Coordinates of C-alpha atoms and ligand atoms in Angstrom, one line a residue:
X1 CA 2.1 -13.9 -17.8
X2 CA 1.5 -12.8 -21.3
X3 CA -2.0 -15.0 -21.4
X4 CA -3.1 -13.6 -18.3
X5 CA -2.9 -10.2 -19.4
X6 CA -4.5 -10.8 -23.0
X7 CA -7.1 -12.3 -21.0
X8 CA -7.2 -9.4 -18.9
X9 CA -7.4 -6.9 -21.9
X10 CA -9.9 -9.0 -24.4
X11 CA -13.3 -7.5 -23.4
X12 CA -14.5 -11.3 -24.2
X13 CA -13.4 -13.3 -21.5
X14 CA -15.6 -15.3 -18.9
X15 CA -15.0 -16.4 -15.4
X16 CA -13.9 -20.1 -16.8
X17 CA -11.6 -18.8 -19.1
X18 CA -9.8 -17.3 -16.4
X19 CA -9.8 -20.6 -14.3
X20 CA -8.5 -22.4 -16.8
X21 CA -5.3 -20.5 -17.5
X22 CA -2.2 -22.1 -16.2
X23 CA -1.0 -19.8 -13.4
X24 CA 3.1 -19.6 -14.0
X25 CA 5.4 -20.9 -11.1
X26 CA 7.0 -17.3 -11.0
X27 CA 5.8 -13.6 -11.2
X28 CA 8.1 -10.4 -11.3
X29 CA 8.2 -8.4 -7.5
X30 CA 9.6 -5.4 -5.7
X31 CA 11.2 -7.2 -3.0
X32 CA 13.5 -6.4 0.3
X33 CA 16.4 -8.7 0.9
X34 CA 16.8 -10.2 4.1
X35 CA 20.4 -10.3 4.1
X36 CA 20.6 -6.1 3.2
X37 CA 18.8 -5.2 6.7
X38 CA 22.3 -3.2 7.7
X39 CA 22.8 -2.2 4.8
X40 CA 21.8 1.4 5.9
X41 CA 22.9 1.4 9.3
X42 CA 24.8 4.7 10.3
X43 CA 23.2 6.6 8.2
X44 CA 20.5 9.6 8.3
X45 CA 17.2 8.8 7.5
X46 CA 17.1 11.3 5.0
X47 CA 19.8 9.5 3.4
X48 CA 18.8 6.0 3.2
X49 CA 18.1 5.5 -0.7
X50 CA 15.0 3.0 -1.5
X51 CA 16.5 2.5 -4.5
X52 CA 19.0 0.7 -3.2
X53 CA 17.0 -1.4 -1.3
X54 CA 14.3 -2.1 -3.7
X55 CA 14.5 -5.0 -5.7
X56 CA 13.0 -6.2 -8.7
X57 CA 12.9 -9.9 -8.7
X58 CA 11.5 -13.0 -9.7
X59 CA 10.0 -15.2 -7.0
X60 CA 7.5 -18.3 -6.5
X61 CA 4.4 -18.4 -7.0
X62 CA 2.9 -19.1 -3.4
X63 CA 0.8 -21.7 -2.4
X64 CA -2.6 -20.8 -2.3
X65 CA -4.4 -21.6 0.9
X66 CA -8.1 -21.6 2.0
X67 CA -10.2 -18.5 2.2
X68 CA -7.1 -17.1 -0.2
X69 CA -7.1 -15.3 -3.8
X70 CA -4.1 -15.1 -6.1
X71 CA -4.8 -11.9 -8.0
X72 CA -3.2 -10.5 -11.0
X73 CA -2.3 -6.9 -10.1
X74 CA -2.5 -4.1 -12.9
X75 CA -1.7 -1.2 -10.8
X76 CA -0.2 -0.6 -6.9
X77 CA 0.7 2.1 -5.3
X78 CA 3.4 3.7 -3.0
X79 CA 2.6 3.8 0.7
X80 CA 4.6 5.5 3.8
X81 CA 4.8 1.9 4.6
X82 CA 6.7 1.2 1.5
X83 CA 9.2 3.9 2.6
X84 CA 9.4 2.4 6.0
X85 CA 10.1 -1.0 5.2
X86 CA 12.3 0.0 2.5
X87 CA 14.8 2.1 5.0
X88 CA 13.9 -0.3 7.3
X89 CA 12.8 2.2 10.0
X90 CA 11.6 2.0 12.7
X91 CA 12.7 -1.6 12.7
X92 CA 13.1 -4.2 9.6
X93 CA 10.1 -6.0 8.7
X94 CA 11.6 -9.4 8.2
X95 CA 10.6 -9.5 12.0
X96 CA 7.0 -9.0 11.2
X97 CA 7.4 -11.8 8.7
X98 CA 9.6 -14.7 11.2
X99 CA 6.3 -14.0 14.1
X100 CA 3.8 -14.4 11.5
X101 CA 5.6 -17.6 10.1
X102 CA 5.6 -18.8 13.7
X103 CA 1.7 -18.7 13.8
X104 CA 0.5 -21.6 11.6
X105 CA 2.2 -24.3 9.2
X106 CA -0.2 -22.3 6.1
X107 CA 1.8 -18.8 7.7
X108 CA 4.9 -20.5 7.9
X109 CA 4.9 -19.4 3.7
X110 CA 5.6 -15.8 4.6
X111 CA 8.7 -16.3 6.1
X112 CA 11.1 -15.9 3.3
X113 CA 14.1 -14.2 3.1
X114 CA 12.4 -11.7 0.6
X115 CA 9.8 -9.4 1.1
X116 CA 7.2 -8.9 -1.5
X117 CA 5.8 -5.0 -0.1
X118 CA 2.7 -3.6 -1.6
X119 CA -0.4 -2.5 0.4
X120 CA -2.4 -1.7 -2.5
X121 CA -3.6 -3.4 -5.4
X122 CA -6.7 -3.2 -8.8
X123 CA -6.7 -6.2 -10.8
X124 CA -8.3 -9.3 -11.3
X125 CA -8.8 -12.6 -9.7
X126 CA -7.1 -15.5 -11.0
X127 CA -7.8 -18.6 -8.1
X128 CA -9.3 -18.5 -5.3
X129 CA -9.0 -21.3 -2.2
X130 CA -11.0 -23.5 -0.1
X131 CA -14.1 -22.0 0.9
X132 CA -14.1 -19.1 -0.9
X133 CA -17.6 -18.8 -2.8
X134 CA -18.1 -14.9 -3.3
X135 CA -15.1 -14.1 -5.4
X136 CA -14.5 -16.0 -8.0
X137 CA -12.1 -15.8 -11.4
X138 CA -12.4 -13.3 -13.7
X139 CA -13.7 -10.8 -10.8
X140 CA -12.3 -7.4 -11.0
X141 CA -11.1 -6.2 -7.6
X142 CA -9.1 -4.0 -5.1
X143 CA -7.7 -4.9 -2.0
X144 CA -7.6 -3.4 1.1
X145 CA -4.8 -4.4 3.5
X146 CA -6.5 -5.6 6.7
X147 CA -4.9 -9.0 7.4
X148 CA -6.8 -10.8 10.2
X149 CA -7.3 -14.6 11.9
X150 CA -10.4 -13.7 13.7
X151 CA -10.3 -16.7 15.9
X152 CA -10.3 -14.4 19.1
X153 CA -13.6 -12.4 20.1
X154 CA -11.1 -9.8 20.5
X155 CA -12.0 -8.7 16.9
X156 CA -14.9 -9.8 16.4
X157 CA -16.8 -6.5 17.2
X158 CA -14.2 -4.5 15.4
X159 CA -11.8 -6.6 13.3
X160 CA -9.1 -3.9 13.5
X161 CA -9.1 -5.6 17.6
X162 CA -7.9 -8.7 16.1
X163 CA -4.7 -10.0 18.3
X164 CA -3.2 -11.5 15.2
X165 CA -4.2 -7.8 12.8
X166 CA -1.7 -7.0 10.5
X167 CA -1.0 -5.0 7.3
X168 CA -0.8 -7.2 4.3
X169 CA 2.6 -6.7 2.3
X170 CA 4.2 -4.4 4.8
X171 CA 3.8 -7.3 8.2
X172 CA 2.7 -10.2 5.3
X173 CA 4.6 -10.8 2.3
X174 CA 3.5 -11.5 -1.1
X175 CA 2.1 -8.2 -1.4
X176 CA 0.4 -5.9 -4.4
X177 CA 3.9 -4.1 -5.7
X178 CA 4.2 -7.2 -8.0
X179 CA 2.8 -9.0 -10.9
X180 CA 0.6 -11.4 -9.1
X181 CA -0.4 -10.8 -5.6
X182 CA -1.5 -13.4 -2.8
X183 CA -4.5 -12.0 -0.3
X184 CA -7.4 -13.1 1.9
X185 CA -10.8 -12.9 -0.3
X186 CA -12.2 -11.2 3.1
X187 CA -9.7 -8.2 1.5
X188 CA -11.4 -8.3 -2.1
X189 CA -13.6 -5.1 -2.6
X190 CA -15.5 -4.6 -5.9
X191 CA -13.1 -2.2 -8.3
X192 CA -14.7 1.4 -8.8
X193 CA -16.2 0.7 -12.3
X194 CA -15.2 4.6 -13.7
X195 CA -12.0 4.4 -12.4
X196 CA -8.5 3.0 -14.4
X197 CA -6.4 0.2 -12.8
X198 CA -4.1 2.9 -11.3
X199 CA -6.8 5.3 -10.0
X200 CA -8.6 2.8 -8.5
X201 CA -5.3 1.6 -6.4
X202 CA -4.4 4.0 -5.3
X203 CA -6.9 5.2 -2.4
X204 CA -7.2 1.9 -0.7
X205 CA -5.1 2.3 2.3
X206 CA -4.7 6.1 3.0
X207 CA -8.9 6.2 2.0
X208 CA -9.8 4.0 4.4
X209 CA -7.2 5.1 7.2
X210 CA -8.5 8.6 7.0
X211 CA -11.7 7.6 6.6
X212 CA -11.7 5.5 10.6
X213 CA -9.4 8.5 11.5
X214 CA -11.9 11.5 10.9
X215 CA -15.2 9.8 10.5
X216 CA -16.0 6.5 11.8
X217 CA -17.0 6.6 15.3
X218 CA -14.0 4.6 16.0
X219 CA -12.3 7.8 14.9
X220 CA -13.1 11.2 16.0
X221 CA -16.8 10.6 14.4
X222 CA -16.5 14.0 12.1
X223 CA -20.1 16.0 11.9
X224 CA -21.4 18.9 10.0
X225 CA -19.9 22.3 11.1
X226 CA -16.6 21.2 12.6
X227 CA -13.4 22.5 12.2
X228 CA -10.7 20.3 11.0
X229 CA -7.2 20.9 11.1
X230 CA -5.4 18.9 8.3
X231 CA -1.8 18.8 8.6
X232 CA -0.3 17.4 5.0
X233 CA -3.7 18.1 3.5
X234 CA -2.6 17.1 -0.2
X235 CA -0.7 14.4 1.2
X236 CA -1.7 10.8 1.0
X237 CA -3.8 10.7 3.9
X238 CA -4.7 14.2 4.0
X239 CA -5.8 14.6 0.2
X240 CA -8.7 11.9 2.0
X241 CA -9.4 13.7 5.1
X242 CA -9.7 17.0 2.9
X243 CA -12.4 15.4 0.8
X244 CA -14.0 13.9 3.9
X245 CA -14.5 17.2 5.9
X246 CA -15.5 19.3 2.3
X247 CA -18.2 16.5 2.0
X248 CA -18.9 16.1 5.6
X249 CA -20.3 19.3 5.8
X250 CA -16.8 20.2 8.0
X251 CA -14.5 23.2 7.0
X252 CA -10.9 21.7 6.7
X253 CA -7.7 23.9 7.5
X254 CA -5.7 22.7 5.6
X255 CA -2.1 22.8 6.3
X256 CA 0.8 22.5 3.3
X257 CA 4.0 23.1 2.9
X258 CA 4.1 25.2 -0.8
X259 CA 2.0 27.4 -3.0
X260 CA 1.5 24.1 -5.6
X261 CA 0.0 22.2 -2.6
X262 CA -2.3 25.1 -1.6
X263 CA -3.3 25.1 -5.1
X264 CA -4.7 21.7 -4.8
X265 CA -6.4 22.4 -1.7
X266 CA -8.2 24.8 -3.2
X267 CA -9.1 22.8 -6.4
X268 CA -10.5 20.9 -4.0
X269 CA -12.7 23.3 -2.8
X270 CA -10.7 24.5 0.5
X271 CA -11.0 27.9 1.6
X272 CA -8.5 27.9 4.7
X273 CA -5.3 26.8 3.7
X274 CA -1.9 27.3 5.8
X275 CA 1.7 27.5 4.1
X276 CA 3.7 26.4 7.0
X277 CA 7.1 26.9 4.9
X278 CA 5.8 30.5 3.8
X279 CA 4.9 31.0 7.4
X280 CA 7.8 29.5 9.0
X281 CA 6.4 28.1 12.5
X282 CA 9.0 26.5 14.5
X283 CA 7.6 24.6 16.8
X284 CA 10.6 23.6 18.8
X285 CA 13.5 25.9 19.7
X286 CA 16.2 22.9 20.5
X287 CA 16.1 19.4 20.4
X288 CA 14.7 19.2 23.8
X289 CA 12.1 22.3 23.8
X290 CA 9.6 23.2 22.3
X291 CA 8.2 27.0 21.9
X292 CA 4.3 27.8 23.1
X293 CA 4.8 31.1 21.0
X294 CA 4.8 29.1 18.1
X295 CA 1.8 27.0 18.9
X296 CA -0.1 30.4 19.7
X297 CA 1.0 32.1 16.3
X298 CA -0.7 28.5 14.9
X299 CA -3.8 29.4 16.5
X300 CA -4.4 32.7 16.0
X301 CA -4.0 32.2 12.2
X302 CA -6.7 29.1 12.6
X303 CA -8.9 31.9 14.1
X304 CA -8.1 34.0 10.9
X305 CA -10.2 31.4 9.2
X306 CA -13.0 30.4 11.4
X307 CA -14.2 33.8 12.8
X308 CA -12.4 33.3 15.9
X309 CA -13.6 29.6 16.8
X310 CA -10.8 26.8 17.8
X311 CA -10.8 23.3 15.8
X312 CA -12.8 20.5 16.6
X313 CA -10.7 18.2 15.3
X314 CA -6.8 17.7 14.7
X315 CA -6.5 15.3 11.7
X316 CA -2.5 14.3 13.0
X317 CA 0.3 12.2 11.8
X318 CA 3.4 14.0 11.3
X319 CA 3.9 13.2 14.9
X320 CA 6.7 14.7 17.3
X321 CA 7.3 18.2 15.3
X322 CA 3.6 19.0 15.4
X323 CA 1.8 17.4 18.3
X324 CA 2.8 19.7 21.0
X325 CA 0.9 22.6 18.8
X326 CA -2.3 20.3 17.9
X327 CA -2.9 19.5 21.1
X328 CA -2.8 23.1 22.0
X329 CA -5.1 24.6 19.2
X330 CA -7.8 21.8 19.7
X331 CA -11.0 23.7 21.5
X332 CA -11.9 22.8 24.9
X333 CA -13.8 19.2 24.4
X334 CA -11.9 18.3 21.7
X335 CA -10.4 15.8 19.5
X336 CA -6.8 15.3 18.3
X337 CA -6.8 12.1 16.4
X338 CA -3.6 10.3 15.3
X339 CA -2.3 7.6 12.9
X340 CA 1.6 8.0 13.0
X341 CA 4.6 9.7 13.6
X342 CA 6.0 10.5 10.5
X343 CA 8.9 13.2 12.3
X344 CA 9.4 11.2 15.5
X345 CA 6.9 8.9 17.8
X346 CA 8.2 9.9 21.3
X347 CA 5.3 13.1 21.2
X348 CA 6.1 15.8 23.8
X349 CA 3.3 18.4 24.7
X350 CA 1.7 20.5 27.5
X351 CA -0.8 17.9 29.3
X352 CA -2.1 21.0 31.2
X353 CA -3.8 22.1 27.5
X354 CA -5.3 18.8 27.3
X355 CA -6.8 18.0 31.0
X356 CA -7.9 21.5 32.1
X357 CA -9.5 21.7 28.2
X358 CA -11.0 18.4 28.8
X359 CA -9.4 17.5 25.7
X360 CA -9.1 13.6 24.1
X361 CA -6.2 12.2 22.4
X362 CA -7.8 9.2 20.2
X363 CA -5.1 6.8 18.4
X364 CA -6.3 5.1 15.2
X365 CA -5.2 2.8 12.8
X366 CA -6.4 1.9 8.8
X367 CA -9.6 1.0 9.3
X368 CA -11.8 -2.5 10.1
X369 CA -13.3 -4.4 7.4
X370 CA -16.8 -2.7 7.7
X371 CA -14.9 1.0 7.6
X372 CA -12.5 0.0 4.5
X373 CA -15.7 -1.6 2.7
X374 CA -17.3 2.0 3.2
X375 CA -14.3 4.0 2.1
X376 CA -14.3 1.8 -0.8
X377 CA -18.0 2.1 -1.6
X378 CA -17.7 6.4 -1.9
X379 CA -15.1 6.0 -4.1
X380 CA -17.0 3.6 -6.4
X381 CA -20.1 6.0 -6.6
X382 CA -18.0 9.5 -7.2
X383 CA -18.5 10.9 -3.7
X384 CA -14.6 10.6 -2.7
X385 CA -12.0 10.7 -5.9
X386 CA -8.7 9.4 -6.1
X387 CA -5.8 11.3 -5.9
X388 CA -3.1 10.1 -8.0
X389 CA -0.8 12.8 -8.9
X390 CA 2.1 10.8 -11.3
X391 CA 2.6 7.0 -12.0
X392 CA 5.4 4.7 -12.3
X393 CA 6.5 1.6 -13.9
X394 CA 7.3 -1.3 -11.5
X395 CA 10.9 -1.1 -12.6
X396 CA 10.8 2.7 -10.7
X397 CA 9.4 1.8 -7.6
X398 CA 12.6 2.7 -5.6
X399 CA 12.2 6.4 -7.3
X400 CA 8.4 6.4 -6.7
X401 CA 9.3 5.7 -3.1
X402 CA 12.1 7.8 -3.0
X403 CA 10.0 10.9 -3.9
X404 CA 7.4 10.0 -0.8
X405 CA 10.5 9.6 1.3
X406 CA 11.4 13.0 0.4
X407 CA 8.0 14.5 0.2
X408 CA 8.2 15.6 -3.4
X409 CA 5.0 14.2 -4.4
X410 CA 1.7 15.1 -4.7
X411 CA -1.4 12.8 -3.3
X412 CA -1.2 9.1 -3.9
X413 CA 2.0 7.4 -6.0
X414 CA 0.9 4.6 -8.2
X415 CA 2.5 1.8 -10.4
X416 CA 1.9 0.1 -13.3
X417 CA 2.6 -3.4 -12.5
X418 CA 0.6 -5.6 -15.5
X419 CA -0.9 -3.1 -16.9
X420 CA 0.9 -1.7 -20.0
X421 CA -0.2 1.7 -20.1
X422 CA -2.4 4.1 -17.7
X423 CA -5.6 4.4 -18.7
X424 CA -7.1 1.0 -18.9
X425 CA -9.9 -0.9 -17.1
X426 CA -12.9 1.8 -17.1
X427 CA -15.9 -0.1 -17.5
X428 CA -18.6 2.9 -16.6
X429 CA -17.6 5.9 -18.9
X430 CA -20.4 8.1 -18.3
X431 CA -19.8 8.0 -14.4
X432 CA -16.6 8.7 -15.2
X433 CA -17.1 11.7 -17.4
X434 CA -19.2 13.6 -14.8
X435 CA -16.3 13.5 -12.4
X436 CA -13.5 13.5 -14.8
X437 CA -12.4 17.1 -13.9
X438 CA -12.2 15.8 -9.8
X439 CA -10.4 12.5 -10.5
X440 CA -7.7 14.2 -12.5
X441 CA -7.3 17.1 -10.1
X442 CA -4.0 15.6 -9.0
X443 CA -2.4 14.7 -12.2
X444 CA 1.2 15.7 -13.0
X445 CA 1.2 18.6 -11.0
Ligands
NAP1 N1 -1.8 4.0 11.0 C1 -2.1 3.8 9.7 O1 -3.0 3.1 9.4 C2 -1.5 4.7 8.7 C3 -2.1 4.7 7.4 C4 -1.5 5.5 6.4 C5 -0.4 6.3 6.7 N2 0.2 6.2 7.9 C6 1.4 7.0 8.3 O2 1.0 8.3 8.2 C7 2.1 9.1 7.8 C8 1.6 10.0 6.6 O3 1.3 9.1 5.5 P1 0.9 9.7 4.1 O4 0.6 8.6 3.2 O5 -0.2 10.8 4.3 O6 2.2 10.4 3.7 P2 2.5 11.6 2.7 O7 1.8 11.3 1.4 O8 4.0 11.8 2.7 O9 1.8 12.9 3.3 C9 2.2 13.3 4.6 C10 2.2 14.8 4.6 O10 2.5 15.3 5.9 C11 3.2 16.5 5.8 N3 4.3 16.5 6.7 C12 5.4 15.6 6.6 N4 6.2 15.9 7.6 C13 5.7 16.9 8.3 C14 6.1 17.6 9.5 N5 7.3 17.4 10.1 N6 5.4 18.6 9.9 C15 4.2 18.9 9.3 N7 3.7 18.3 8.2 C16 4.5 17.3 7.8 C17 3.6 16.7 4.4 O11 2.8 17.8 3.8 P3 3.4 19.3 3.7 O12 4.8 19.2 3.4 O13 2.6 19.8 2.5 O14 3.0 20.0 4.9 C18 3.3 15.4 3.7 O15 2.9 15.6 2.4 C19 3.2 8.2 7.5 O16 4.0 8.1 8.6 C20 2.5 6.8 7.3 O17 3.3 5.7 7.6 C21 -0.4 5.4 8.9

């Protein structure tokens, strides 16, 4: 491992240098252990620790097989899905990993009774497979998690269709949460030149989700003047959607939950920013009903902001708490989009708001190749910035996710995985510098 990160770090070394390094049989992992899927049963989900569950390990090296890379990860980054699988809510994801082994003798190699999580990754290419003549050794790269078979014309417009989609290393396995990482080159993206290894992993898979959600087409196609309603706007998806409306030409409203997050929605450059802890909306009185006051008090305060005009868009994934209310302060025509249910997935709201107000409820997901290529490509030219707030060793990761879990970050989590330090891998320091203020906005606070 040593030699591929000299290799890495030496500012000298070429594409067949790369290739010629001897790839070792095992690489350090976060992993989930198949045999620990009760281990939280019975408990609140509050309560289930992924430090527990998190595992640093060594494991094989895996096969690699044709349109494949192995790539040596510098940097990762905590996603909700690393949460998720690591509670193993809403189910365990050693299901995802038996189906896919059932598809193919090559997908058979996911199967395991360890799960290598990690939906983001910056590094650098060490092999690539059969077929594979774009990418090559040496290439410095991110990853974005789309996992696809295309062999259906059921993705073939939109690859996000795909019967067999999945997220690489939360419903694949040997994902970027390691040392070495195994993908499909159709997931390589170039790395943002200005960026470190850790700022540059870290927008992949919120970027690109919020960037379907609010802007594609696919999404709720986001143009100039509307009004967005952001709920966790300096969360991981929202610190995207944020930067999307601000440089759609869109005003956000931009819901948080403390007076530090309003701060960063206002460095930013967000005007209309809601405390919904200082305000204390309760959008459900009991378990079993919820209270229209509530969604009214919402908004009225939205019309605070916007001289009296509803939103255009709700920006949703906190899910069951909020849903009732977004769907009621959406103007007539239209759009809450959602993602997830971070507080519940059985949604309960008024469908008389939504019909009579010939309103639309649009479900998305990340994002299809074409969209995550995009999100990528305004990253690389300084247009969107990353929003990494604090960085962890691989060793952490259970805290890292704990933190998410409990919603005490800020932004995007990331990890060091090869990379020694923060800091390295900026190869265009004068892009950098112009947006240096913007890319750090998030740091340590
Ligand atoms: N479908 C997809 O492709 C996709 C992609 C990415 C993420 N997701 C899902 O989307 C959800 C959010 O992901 P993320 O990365 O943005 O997580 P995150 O970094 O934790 O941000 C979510 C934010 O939502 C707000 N929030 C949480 N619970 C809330 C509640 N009950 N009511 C109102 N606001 C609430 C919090 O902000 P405040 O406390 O400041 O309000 C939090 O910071 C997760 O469930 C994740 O699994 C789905």
């Amino acid at each position: 491992m040593q030699e591929i990160l000299d290799a890495i770090l030496s500012p000298d070394t070429t594409s067949a240098d790369f290739a010629a390094i001897k790839l070792p049989e095992s690489y350090r992992a976060v992993t989930l252990h198949k045999d620990e899927e009760q281990m939280f049963a019975g408990l609140d989900s509050r309560d289930k620790d992924p430090r527990k569950s998190l595992h640093l390990d060594e494991v094989a090296l895996p096969e690699l097989g044709p349109g494949e890379a192995l790539v040596a990860v510098m940097a990762s980054s905590v996603n909700y899905n690393t949460v998720w699988s690591s509670i193993f809510e809403p189910v365990s994801t050693f299901g995802f990993l038996e189906r896919y082994g059932r598809l193919s003798p090559l997908t058979k190699r996911h199967d395991l009774p360890y799960h290598v999580l990690g939906s983001d990754l910056a590094g650098v290419v060490l092999r690539t497979g059969a077929g594979v003549n774009s990418w090559k050794p040496g290439d410095e790269v991110v990853a974005h998690c789309l996992s696809v078979e295309l062999e259906s014309p059921d993705g073939h417009n939109d690859t996000m269709m795909d019967p067999e989609q999945r997220i690489w290393g939360f419903e694949t396995n040997f994902g970027g949460l390691a040392q070495i990482a195994l993908v499909k080159t159709n997931q390589l993206l170039p790395k943002p030149k200005h960026l470190s290894w850790e700022e540059a992993a870290s927008p992949g898979l919120v970027n690109s989700t919020a960037y379907r959600q609010l802007v594609s087409r696919n999404g709720a196609g986001m143009k100039q003047g509307d009004n967005v309603l952001i709920w966790g706007a300096s969360g991981g998806l929202g610190s995207y959607a944020t930067q999307y409306a601000l440089a759609g030409g869109a005003t956000p409203i931009c819901v948080v939950s403390s007076e530090a997050k309003a701060d960063i929605c206002r460095a930013m450059g967000a005007e209309a920013i809601i405390d919904r802890s200082a305000e204390g909306y309760k959008f459900w009185k009991d378990e079993h009903n919820q209270d229209p006051r509530e969604w009214k008090r919402l908004g009225g305060r939205i019309r605070e902001f916007t001289g009296g005009e509803d939103v255009d868009i709700v920006f949703e994934h906190p899910g069951r708490e909020t849903f009732g209310a977004s769907v009621y302060v959406t103007r007539k025509g239209g759009t809450i989009v959602t993602c997830a249910s971070t507080s519940g997935y059985m949604h309960q709201y008024d469908n008389r708001y939504l019909w009579m107000s010939l309103k639309r409820i649009v479900g998305s997901h990340f994002a299809n190749y074409r969209e995550a290529y995009e999100a990528n490509r305004l990253i690389a030219k300084g247009k969107i910035h990353p929003t990494l707030s604090k960085v962890y060793s691989l060793e952490e990761t259970g805290q890292a996710a704990l933190d998410v879990h409990h919603n005490k970050h800020q932004g995007k989590v990331g990890v060091l995985c090869l990379a020694p330090e923060p800091g390295l891998g900026v190869r265009d320091a004068e892009l950098r510098e112009q947006h240096l203020p913007a890319i750090n906005r998030f740091r340590n606070v």
